CSV table of C-alpha atoms and ligand atoms in Angstrom, one decimal:
chain,number,residue,atom,x,y,z
A,1,MET,CA,-217.1,-65.3,-151.1
A,2,LYS,CA,-219.3,-68.3,-150.0
A,3,ILE,CA,-221.5,-67.7,-147.0
A,4,LEU,CA,-222.6,-71.0,-145.5
A,5,ILE,CA,-225.9,-71.6,-143.8
A,6,ILE,CA,-225.2,-73.5,-140.6
A,7,ASN,CA,-226.4,-72.7,-137.1
A,8,PRO,CA,-223.4,-70.7,-135.9
A,9,PHE,CA,-224.2,-70.9,-132.2
A,10,GLU,CA,-224.7,-74.7,-132.2
A,11,SER,CA,-221.4,-75.1,-134.0
A,12,ALA,CA,-219.6,-72.8,-131.6
A,13,LYS,CA,-220.8,-74.8,-128.6
A,14,LYS,CA,-219.4,-78.1,-130.1
A,15,LYS,CA,-215.9,-76.7,-129.5
A,16,LEU,CA,-216.7,-76.2,-125.9
A,17,ASP,CA,-218.1,-79.8,-125.6
A,18,ILE,CA,-214.8,-81.2,-126.7
A,19,ALA,CA,-212.8,-79.0,-124.4
A,20,ALA,CA,-215.2,-79.7,-121.5
A,21,GLU,CA,-214.7,-83.5,-121.8
A,22,LEU,CA,-210.9,-83.1,-121.9
A,23,ILE,CA,-210.7,-81.1,-118.7
A,24,ASN,CA,-213.7,-82.7,-116.9
A,25,LEU,CA,-215.5,-79.4,-116.8
A,26,ASN,CA,-218.2,-79.2,-114.1
A,27,PRO,CA,-221.4,-80.2,-115.9
A,28,ASN,CA,-223.3,-77.3,-114.2
A,29,THR,CA,-220.7,-74.8,-115.6
A,30,LEU,CA,-221.0,-76.4,-119.0
A,31,GLU,CA,-224.8,-76.1,-118.9
A,32,TYR,CA,-224.4,-72.5,-117.8
A,33,LEU,CA,-222.0,-71.6,-120.6
A,34,LYS,CA,-224.2,-73.0,-123.3
A,35,LYS,CA,-226.8,-70.3,-122.8
A,36,VAL,CA,-226.5,-66.6,-123.3
A,37,GLU,CA,-227.3,-64.5,-120.2
A,38,ARG,CA,-229.5,-62.1,-122.1
A,39,SER,CA,-230.3,-61.0,-125.6
A,40,LEU,CA,-232.3,-58.1,-126.9
A,41,ILE,CA,-233.9,-57.7,-130.3
A,42,VAL,CA,-234.7,-54.1,-131.2
A,43,SER,CA,-236.4,-52.3,-134.1
A,44,ILE,CA,-234.6,-49.3,-135.3
A,45,PRO,CA,-236.8,-46.9,-137.2
A,46,ILE,CA,-235.1,-44.1,-139.1
A,47,VAL,CA,-236.2,-41.5,-141.5
A,48,MET,CA,-234.1,-41.9,-144.7
A,49,ASP,CA,-232.8,-39.0,-146.7
A,50,ASP,CA,-235.7,-39.3,-149.1
A,51,GLY,CA,-238.2,-38.7,-146.2
A,52,PHE,CA,-239.5,-42.3,-146.0
A,53,LEU,CA,-239.3,-44.4,-142.9
A,54,LYS,CA,-237.3,-47.6,-142.8
A,55,ILE,CA,-237.1,-50.0,-139.9
A,56,PHE,CA,-233.9,-52.1,-139.3
A,57,GLU,CA,-233.5,-55.0,-136.9
A,58,GLY,CA,-230.7,-54.9,-134.3
A,59,TYR,CA,-229.4,-57.2,-131.5
A,60,ARG,CA,-227.3,-57.0,-128.4
A,61,VAL,CA,-226.3,-60.2,-126.6
A,62,HIS,CA,-224.5,-60.7,-123.3
A,63,HIS,CA,-223.2,-64.2,-123.3
A,64,SER,CA,-221.4,-64.0,-119.9
A,65,THR,CA,-220.5,-61.5,-117.3
A,66,LEU,CA,-219.0,-64.2,-114.9
A,67,ARG,CA,-215.6,-62.6,-115.0
A,68,GLY,CA,-216.5,-58.9,-115.5
A,69,PRO,CA,-218.5,-56.5,-117.7
A,70,ALA,CA,-219.4,-58.0,-121.0
A,71,LYS,CA,-217.1,-57.0,-123.9
A,72,GLY,CA,-217.6,-57.3,-127.7
A,73,GLY,CA,-218.0,-55.7,-131.0
A,74,LEU,CA,-220.9,-54.4,-133.0
A,75,ARG,CA,-221.3,-55.5,-136.7
A,76,TYR,CA,-223.4,-54.0,-139.4
A,77,SER,CA,-224.2,-56.6,-142.1
A,78,PRO,CA,-227.3,-57.6,-144.1
A,79,ASP,CA,-226.8,-61.2,-143.2
A,80,VAL,CA,-226.6,-60.8,-139.4
A,81,THR,CA,-228.8,-63.2,-137.4
A,82,LEU,CA,-229.5,-63.5,-133.6
A,83,ASP,CA,-227.8,-66.9,-133.6
A,84,GLU,CA,-224.7,-65.5,-135.3
A,85,ILE,CA,-224.5,-62.7,-132.7
A,86,LYS,CA,-225.0,-65.3,-129.9
A,87,ALA,CA,-222.1,-67.4,-131.3
A,88,LEU,CA,-219.9,-64.3,-131.6
A,89,ALA,CA,-220.7,-63.3,-128.0
A,90,PHE,CA,-219.9,-66.8,-126.8
A,91,LEU,CA,-216.5,-66.6,-128.6
A,92,MET,CA,-215.8,-63.2,-126.9
A,93,THR,CA,-216.4,-64.8,-123.5
A,94,PHE,CA,-213.7,-67.4,-124.3
A,95,LYS,CA,-211.4,-64.8,-125.9
A,96,THR,CA,-211.4,-62.6,-122.8
A,97,SER,CA,-211.1,-65.5,-120.4
A,98,LEU,CA,-208.3,-67.1,-122.4
A,99,LEU,CA,-206.3,-63.8,-122.2
A,100,ASN,CA,-207.2,-63.5,-118.5
A,101,LEU,CA,-208.8,-60.1,-119.0
A,102,PRO,CA,-211.4,-59.2,-116.3
A,103,LEU,CA,-214.2,-59.0,-118.8
A,104,GLY,CA,-217.0,-61.2,-120.2
A,105,GLY,CA,-218.4,-61.7,-123.7
A,106,SER,CA,-221.0,-59.9,-125.8
A,107,LYS,CA,-221.8,-58.9,-129.3
A,108,GLY,CA,-224.2,-56.7,-131.2
A,109,GLY,CA,-225.4,-56.5,-134.8
A,110,VAL,CA,-227.7,-54.6,-137.1
A,111,CYS,CA,-229.1,-56.1,-140.3
A,112,VAL,CA,-228.1,-53.4,-142.7
A,113,ASP,CA,-226.0,-53.0,-145.8
A,114,THR,CA,-223.9,-49.9,-144.9
A,115,LYS,CA,-223.2,-49.3,-148.6
A,116,GLU,CA,-226.8,-48.5,-149.2
A,117,LEU,CA,-227.0,-45.8,-146.5
A,118,SER,CA,-225.6,-42.2,-146.5
A,119,LYS,CA,-223.4,-41.1,-143.7
A,120,LYS,CA,-226.2,-39.1,-142.1
A,121,GLU,CA,-228.5,-42.2,-142.3
A,122,LEU,CA,-225.8,-44.4,-140.7
A,123,GLU,CA,-225.5,-41.8,-137.9
A,124,ARG,CA,-229.2,-41.8,-137.2
A,125,LEU,CA,-229.2,-45.6,-137.3
A,126,THR,CA,-226.3,-45.8,-134.8
A,127,ARG,CA,-227.8,-43.2,-132.4
A,128,ARG,CA,-231.2,-44.9,-132.4
A,129,TYR,CA,-229.7,-48.3,-132.0
A,130,THR,CA,-227.7,-47.0,-129.0
A,131,ALA,CA,-230.9,-45.5,-127.5
A,132,GLU,CA,-232.7,-48.8,-127.9
A,133,ILE,CA,-230.0,-50.9,-126.2
A,134,ILE,CA,-229.0,-48.2,-123.6
A,135,SER,CA,-229.9,-50.3,-120.6
A,136,MET,CA,-227.6,-53.1,-121.8
A,137,ILE,CA,-224.4,-51.0,-122.2
A,138,GLY,CA,-222.2,-49.0,-119.8
A,139,PRO,CA,-218.6,-49.1,-118.6
A,140,ASP,CA,-219.5,-51.6,-115.9
A,141,ILE,CA,-222.2,-53.5,-117.9
A,142,ASP,CA,-221.1,-54.1,-121.5
A,143,ILE,CA,-218.6,-52.2,-123.6
A,144,PRO,CA,-219.1,-52.3,-127.4
A,145,ALA,CA,-216.3,-51.9,-130.0
A,146,PRO,CA,-216.0,-52.0,-133.8
A,147,ASP,CA,-216.4,-55.2,-135.8
A,148,MET,CA,-217.4,-55.7,-139.4
A,149,TYR,CA,-218.5,-52.5,-141.2
A,150,THR,CA,-218.4,-50.4,-138.0
A,151,ASP,CA,-215.4,-48.2,-137.1
A,152,SER,CA,-214.2,-45.4,-134.8
A,153,THR,CA,-216.8,-43.0,-136.2
A,154,THR,CA,-219.6,-45.5,-135.2
A,155,MET,CA,-218.0,-45.7,-131.7
A,156,ALA,CA,-217.9,-41.9,-131.4
A,157,TRP,CA,-221.7,-41.7,-132.2
A,158,ILE,CA,-222.4,-44.4,-129.6
A,159,MET,CA,-220.3,-42.6,-127.0
A,160,ASP,CA,-221.9,-39.3,-127.7
A,161,THR,CA,-225.5,-40.7,-127.6
A,162,TYR,CA,-224.8,-42.6,-124.4
A,163,SER,CA,-223.1,-39.5,-122.8
A,164,MET,CA,-226.0,-37.2,-123.8
A,165,GLN,CA,-228.5,-39.6,-122.1
A,166,LYS,CA,-226.4,-39.7,-118.9
A,167,GLY,CA,-225.6,-36.0,-118.8
A,168,ARG,CA,-221.8,-36.4,-118.7
A,169,THR,CA,-219.1,-37.5,-121.0
A,170,ILE,CA,-218.4,-41.2,-120.5
A,171,PRO,CA,-215.6,-42.4,-122.9
A,172,SER,CA,-215.2,-45.8,-121.3
A,173,VAL,CA,-218.7,-46.9,-122.7
A,174,VAL,CA,-217.0,-48.0,-125.9
A,175,THR,CA,-213.6,-48.9,-127.2
A,176,GLY,CA,-212.1,-48.3,-130.6
A,177,LYS,CA,-213.0,-44.6,-130.5
A,178,PRO,CA,-211.1,-41.9,-132.3
A,179,ILE,CA,-207.9,-41.1,-130.3
A,180,GLU,CA,-209.0,-37.4,-129.9
A,181,ILE,CA,-211.9,-38.5,-127.7
A,182,GLY,CA,-210.4,-41.2,-125.5
A,183,GLY,CA,-209.4,-43.9,-128.0
A,184,SER,CA,-206.1,-45.7,-127.6
A,185,VAL,CA,-203.1,-45.5,-130.0
A,186,GLY,CA,-202.6,-48.9,-131.6
A,187,ARG,CA,-206.2,-50.1,-131.2
A,188,LEU,CA,-207.1,-49.8,-134.9
A,189,GLU,CA,-204.2,-51.9,-136.0
A,190,ALA,CA,-204.2,-54.2,-132.9
A,191,PRO,CA,-205.7,-57.4,-134.3
A,192,GLY,CA,-203.2,-57.3,-137.2
A,193,THR,CA,-200.3,-56.3,-135.0
A,194,GLY,CA,-201.0,-59.1,-132.6
A,195,MET,CA,-201.2,-61.6,-135.5
A,196,GLY,CA,-197.8,-60.4,-136.7
A,197,TYR,CA,-196.3,-61.0,-133.2
A,198,LEU,CA,-197.8,-64.4,-133.0
A,199,LEU,CA,-196.7,-65.6,-136.4
A,200,LYS,CA,-193.1,-64.4,-135.7
A,201,HIS,CA,-193.1,-66.2,-132.4
A,202,ILE,CA,-194.5,-69.4,-133.7
A,203,CYS,CA,-192.1,-69.5,-136.6
A,204,GLN,CA,-189.1,-69.0,-134.2
A,205,LYS,CA,-190.4,-71.7,-131.9
A,206,LEU,CA,-191.0,-74.2,-134.6
A,207,ASN,CA,-187.9,-73.4,-136.6
A,208,PHE,CA,-189.7,-72.0,-139.7
A,209,ASP,CA,-187.9,-69.3,-141.7
A,210,LEU,CA,-190.7,-66.7,-141.8
A,211,LYS,CA,-189.0,-64.7,-144.6
A,212,LYS,CA,-189.0,-67.7,-146.9
A,213,MET,CA,-192.6,-68.5,-146.2
A,214,LYS,CA,-195.4,-67.8,-148.7
A,215,ILE,CA,-198.4,-66.1,-147.2
A,216,VAL,CA,-201.9,-65.9,-148.5
A,217,ILE,CA,-204.5,-63.6,-146.9
A,218,GLN,CA,-208.3,-63.7,-147.4
A,219,GLY,CA,-209.9,-60.3,-146.6
A,220,PHE,CA,-208.2,-57.0,-147.0
A,221,GLY,CA,-210.1,-54.9,-144.4
A,222,LYS,CA,-209.1,-53.8,-140.9
A,223,VAL,CA,-207.4,-57.1,-140.1
A,224,GLY,CA,-206.1,-58.5,-143.4
A,225,SER,CA,-204.5,-55.3,-144.7
A,226,VAL,CA,-202.8,-54.5,-141.4
A,227,VAL,CA,-201.4,-58.0,-141.0
A,228,ALA,CA,-200.2,-57.9,-144.7
A,229,LYS,CA,-198.4,-54.6,-144.0
A,230,GLN,CA,-196.9,-55.9,-140.8
A,231,LEU,CA,-195.6,-59.0,-142.5
A,232,CYS,CA,-194.2,-57.0,-145.5
A,233,GLU,CA,-192.3,-54.7,-143.1
A,234,ILE,CA,-190.3,-57.7,-142.0
A,235,SER,CA,-189.8,-58.8,-145.7
A,236,CYS,CA,-192.3,-61.6,-145.7
A,237,ASN,CA,-193.6,-62.8,-149.0
A,238,VAL,CA,-197.4,-62.2,-149.3
A,239,ILE,CA,-198.4,-63.9,-152.6
A,240,ALA,CA,-202.1,-63.4,-152.6
A,241,VAL,CA,-204.8,-61.1,-151.0
A,242,SER,CA,-208.5,-60.9,-151.6
A,243,GLU,CA,-211.7,-59.0,-150.8
A,244,LYS,CA,-215.4,-59.9,-151.2
A,245,GLN,CA,-215.3,-59.6,-155.0
A,246,GLY,CA,-212.1,-61.6,-155.5
A,247,GLY,CA,-208.4,-61.0,-155.2
A,248,ILE,CA,-204.9,-61.0,-156.8
A,249,TYR,CA,-202.1,-63.4,-156.9
A,250,SER,CA,-198.4,-63.3,-157.8
A,251,PRO,CA,-196.0,-66.1,-157.3
A,252,ASP,CA,-193.2,-63.4,-156.9
A,253,GLY,CA,-195.0,-61.7,-154.0
A,254,LEU,CA,-197.1,-58.6,-153.9
A,255,ASP,CA,-196.2,-55.0,-153.1
A,256,ILE,CA,-198.6,-54.5,-150.2
A,257,ASN,CA,-197.9,-50.8,-149.7
A,258,GLU,CA,-198.8,-50.1,-153.3
A,259,ILE,CA,-201.9,-52.2,-153.0
A,260,ILE,CA,-203.0,-50.4,-149.9
A,261,LYS,CA,-202.6,-47.1,-151.7
A,262,TRP,CA,-204.6,-48.5,-154.6
A,263,LYS,CA,-207.4,-49.4,-152.2
A,264,GLN,CA,-207.3,-46.0,-150.5
A,265,GLN,CA,-208.0,-44.4,-153.9
A,266,GLY,CA,-211.3,-46.3,-153.9
A,267,ASN,CA,-210.3,-49.1,-156.3
A,268,SER,CA,-211.0,-52.8,-156.3
A,269,LEU,CA,-208.3,-55.4,-155.9
A,270,LYS,CA,-209.4,-57.2,-159.0
A,271,ASP,CA,-208.6,-54.1,-161.1
A,272,TYR,CA,-205.0,-53.9,-159.8
A,273,ASN,CA,-202.4,-54.6,-162.5
A,274,GLY,CA,-198.8,-55.5,-162.2
A,275,LYS,CA,-196.1,-57.7,-163.6
A,276,ASN,CA,-196.9,-61.4,-163.1
A,277,ILE,CA,-200.1,-60.6,-161.2
A,278,SER,CA,-203.3,-62.4,-162.0
A,279,THR,CA,-206.8,-62.1,-160.6
A,280,ILE,CA,-208.1,-65.0,-158.5
A,281,THR,CA,-211.5,-66.0,-156.9
A,282,ASN,CA,-211.8,-66.5,-153.2
A,283,ASP,CA,-212.2,-70.2,-153.7
A,284,GLU,CA,-209.0,-70.4,-155.7
A,285,LEU,CA,-207.2,-68.2,-153.2
A,286,LEU,CA,-208.0,-70.6,-150.3
A,287,SER,CA,-206.6,-73.6,-152.2
A,288,LEU,CA,-203.3,-71.9,-153.2
A,289,LYS,CA,-200.2,-73.8,-152.1
A,290,CYS,CA,-198.6,-71.7,-149.4
A,291,ASP,CA,-197.0,-71.8,-146.0
A,292,VAL,CA,-199.4,-69.6,-144.0
A,293,LEU,CA,-203.0,-69.0,-144.8
A,294,ILE,CA,-204.7,-66.1,-143.0
A,295,PRO,CA,-208.5,-66.1,-143.3
A,296,ALA,CA,-209.4,-62.6,-142.3
A,297,ALA,CA,-212.8,-62.1,-143.9
A,298,VAL,CA,-216.0,-63.6,-142.6
A,299,GLU,CA,-217.2,-66.8,-140.9
A,300,ASN,CA,-217.3,-70.4,-142.3
A,301,GLN,CA,-214.9,-69.8,-145.3
A,302,ILE,CA,-213.1,-73.0,-144.7
A,303,TYR,CA,-215.6,-75.8,-144.6
A,304,SER,CA,-216.0,-79.5,-145.3
A,305,LYS,CA,-216.0,-79.2,-149.1
A,306,ASN,CA,-212.8,-77.1,-149.5
A,307,ALA,CA,-210.9,-78.2,-146.4
A,308,ASP,CA,-209.2,-81.0,-148.4
A,309,ASN,CA,-207.9,-78.5,-150.9
A,310,ILE,CA,-206.2,-76.4,-148.3
A,311,ASP,CA,-202.4,-76.7,-148.8
A,312,CYS,CA,-200.5,-74.9,-146.0
A,313,LYS,CA,-198.6,-75.5,-142.8
A,314,ILE,CA,-200.2,-72.8,-140.6
A,315,ILE,CA,-203.6,-71.2,-140.5
A,316,LEU,CA,-203.8,-68.0,-138.5
A,317,GLU,CA,-207.5,-67.2,-138.0
A,318,GLY,CA,-207.9,-63.4,-138.4
A,319,ALA,CA,-211.7,-63.6,-138.8
A,320,ASN,CA,-213.9,-64.9,-136.1
A,321,SER,CA,-215.0,-68.5,-136.9
A,322,PRO,CA,-213.6,-68.8,-140.4
A,323,THR,CA,-213.3,-72.6,-140.0
A,324,THR,CA,-216.3,-74.9,-139.5
A,325,SER,CA,-216.0,-77.8,-137.1
A,326,GLN,CA,-215.9,-80.4,-139.9
A,327,ALA,CA,-213.1,-78.5,-141.7
A,328,ASP,CA,-211.3,-78.2,-138.4
A,329,ALA,CA,-211.3,-81.9,-138.0
A,330,ILE,CA,-210.1,-82.6,-141.5
A,331,LEU,CA,-207.2,-80.0,-141.2
A,332,ASN,CA,-206.1,-81.3,-137.8
A,333,GLU,CA,-206.0,-84.8,-139.4
A,334,LYS,CA,-203.7,-83.4,-142.1
A,335,GLY,CA,-201.4,-81.9,-139.5
A,336,VAL,CA,-202.1,-78.2,-140.3
A,337,ILE,CA,-201.4,-76.0,-137.3
A,338,ILE,CA,-204.4,-73.8,-136.7
A,339,VAL,CA,-204.0,-70.8,-134.5
A,340,PRO,CA,-207.6,-70.3,-133.4
A,341,ASP,CA,-209.5,-67.0,-133.7
A,342,ILE,CA,-209.9,-66.5,-130.0
A,343,LEU,CA,-206.1,-66.4,-129.8
A,344,ALA,CA,-205.0,-65.2,-133.2
A,345,ASN,CA,-207.1,-62.0,-133.4
A,346,SER,CA,-207.2,-61.3,-129.7
A,347,GLY,CA,-204.8,-58.3,-130.0
A,348,GLY,CA,-208.0,-56.3,-130.8
A,349,VAL,CA,-209.8,-57.0,-127.5
A,350,CYS,CA,-206.6,-56.9,-125.6
A,351,VAL,CA,-205.9,-53.3,-126.7
A,352,SER,CA,-209.6,-52.5,-126.2
A,353,TYR,CA,-209.1,-53.5,-122.6
A,354,PHE,CA,-206.1,-51.1,-122.4
A,355,GLU,CA,-208.3,-48.3,-123.9
A,356,TYR,CA,-210.9,-49.0,-121.3
A,357,ILE,CA,-208.3,-48.7,-118.5
A,358,GLN,CA,-206.8,-45.5,-120.0
A,359,ASP,CA,-210.3,-43.9,-120.2
A,360,ILE,CA,-211.0,-44.8,-116.6
A,361,HIS,CA,-207.7,-43.4,-115.4
A,362,SER,CA,-207.8,-40.5,-117.8
A,363,TYR,CA,-204.1,-41.3,-118.5
A,364,PHE,CA,-203.0,-42.3,-121.9
A,365,TRP,CA,-200.1,-44.6,-122.9
A,366,GLY,CA,-197.7,-44.3,-125.8
A,367,LEU,CA,-197.7,-46.8,-128.7
A,368,ASP,CA,-194.6,-48.6,-127.4
A,369,ARG,CA,-196.3,-49.4,-124.1
A,370,VAL,CA,-199.5,-50.5,-125.8
A,371,ASN,CA,-197.7,-52.9,-128.2
A,372,ARG,CA,-195.3,-54.2,-125.6
A,373,GLU,CA,-198.0,-55.1,-123.1
A,374,MET,CA,-200.2,-56.6,-125.8
A,375,LYS,CA,-197.3,-58.7,-127.1
A,376,ASN,CA,-196.5,-59.9,-123.5
A,377,ILE,CA,-200.1,-61.0,-123.0
A,378,ILE,CA,-200.6,-62.8,-126.3
A,379,ILE,CA,-197.3,-64.5,-126.4
A,380,LYS,CA,-197.7,-65.8,-122.9
A,381,THR,CA,-201.2,-67.0,-123.8
A,382,PHE,CA,-199.8,-68.7,-126.9
A,383,GLU,CA,-197.3,-70.5,-124.7
A,384,ASP,CA,-200.0,-71.7,-122.3
A,385,VAL,CA,-202.1,-72.9,-125.1
A,386,TYR,CA,-199.3,-74.6,-126.9
A,387,ASN,CA,-198.1,-76.4,-123.7
A,388,LEU,CA,-201.6,-77.6,-122.8
A,389,SER,CA,-202.2,-78.8,-126.4
A,390,LYS,CA,-199.0,-80.9,-126.2
A,391,LYS,CA,-199.8,-82.2,-122.7
A,392,MET,CA,-203.4,-83.2,-123.6
A,393,ASN,CA,-202.5,-84.2,-127.2
A,394,THR,CA,-205.1,-81.9,-128.6
A,395,SER,CA,-205.4,-79.0,-131.1
A,396,LEU,CA,-204.5,-75.4,-130.2
A,397,ARG,CA,-208.2,-74.6,-130.5
A,398,ILE,CA,-209.4,-77.1,-128.0
A,399,ALA,CA,-206.5,-76.2,-125.6
A,400,ALA,CA,-207.5,-72.5,-125.9
A,401,PHE,CA,-211.1,-73.3,-125.1
A,402,ALA,CA,-210.0,-75.5,-122.2
A,403,ILE,CA,-208.0,-72.7,-120.6
A,404,GLY,CA,-210.8,-70.2,-121.1
A,405,ALA,CA,-213.4,-72.7,-119.7
A,406,LYS,CA,-211.2,-73.5,-116.6
A,407,ARG,CA,-211.1,-69.8,-115.6
A,408,LEU,CA,-214.9,-69.4,-116.2
A,409,ALA,CA,-215.5,-72.6,-114.1
A,410,LYS,CA,-213.4,-71.2,-111.3
A,411,ALA,CA,-215.3,-67.9,-111.4
A,412,HIS,CA,-218.6,-69.8,-111.4
A,413,GLU,CA,-217.5,-71.9,-108.4
A,414,LEU,CA,-216.3,-68.9,-106.4
A,415,ARG,CA,-219.4,-66.7,-107.1
A,416,GLY,CA,-222.0,-69.5,-106.7
A,417,LEU,CA,-225.4,-69.1,-108.1
A,418,PHE,CA,-227.9,-66.3,-107.2
A,419,PRO,CA,-230.2,-66.6,-105.3
B,501,LIG,N1,-214.8,-57.1,-132.7
B,501,LIG,C1,-213.5,-57.5,-132.1
B,501,LIG,C2,-213.4,-59.0,-131.8
B,501,LIG,O1,-214.2,-59.8,-132.3
B,501,LIG,C3,-213.1,-56.6,-130.9
B,501,LIG,C4,-213.9,-56.7,-129.7
B,501,LIG,C5,-213.5,-55.7,-128.7
B,501,LIG,O2,-212.5,-55.1,-128.8
B,501,LIG,O3,-214.3,-55.6,-127.7
B,501,LIG,O4,-212.6,-59.4,-131.1
């Protein structure tokens, strides 16, 4: 998988510039939104299992708390940079504002390859990271959640470390926890579930027959595998899936349940065999002719050099920032409908918000309620974005940023500036 070196924060801000011009955003608000409120860089020393000390670097960034406590994931990746975390925190602000959730935007990261650490080492790393950023998190300050290479176990360790420091159990400090200690049903699957709802809705609206559409998915993790499963449950035809090392393709469609089982046994996709199935690189996968392309891996996968080869009707962005600005322009020109990340994968933060409410009320919902309420919010948001994009003759991405920016501008105007 190609990782592009571009300044992610600068490129994220370009989208806001375009939306700001379209809606005549107050220049003071624009200036305000182009900076993060605060960022913290921490060193995380841990004793490895072999007795030697290793120091990892970690970050936590609050981009905005204009509309409520900051909200955003925590990722563990060897390539993480402060600018990447700033860009992702910025995206979270627009995601929560677009959905009209009473939350802001944040993100955290630790430069670490989780595959090189034992479970005990990962636990020590997570607990020490939590202690280092403790003044920046809390139910009414900033609420972390899982992101790449972190999961419900990571959240349980953060919740426990935070609670031990405060002297009482505080589940609402993180979302995406195990259900047994205050997590919400449906949260793990939420980004993929939401994407399934959106795709069905879009196809109905635009008169596409979803069951006849060929679907290609890049990334087979928490987002990609769930959306693949969702789509297969309604008899859609997923023709290719991939992970970091490559993927598999079959013109006849793939048996996703079998592939999920294969992965659960610890195997790689590229070793999966079956009738009429061939292995494929990530580059080849992105240029397959299909109807729906779902980039659900990492950032900047669709960029200026491969955008021309993309051959699909709809791109549903499961990952955050999978498309660079230049690629976005090329694809818009080609008439590809791009459902932007801040809308497409927003089922995750939406159900995180439900988890937070459930923790605060100590009253837990059933899966039907979680999915129904999430569906209502994201479908209504899609309609708002779609209508604005038609009215302003712009892309869904710019319309989504414009709606988020308008709400942020209103909050800025009403609150004024301290002191
Ligand atoms: N990491 C997820 C995202 O990028 C979820 C954030 C959250 O639930 O707070 O949207």
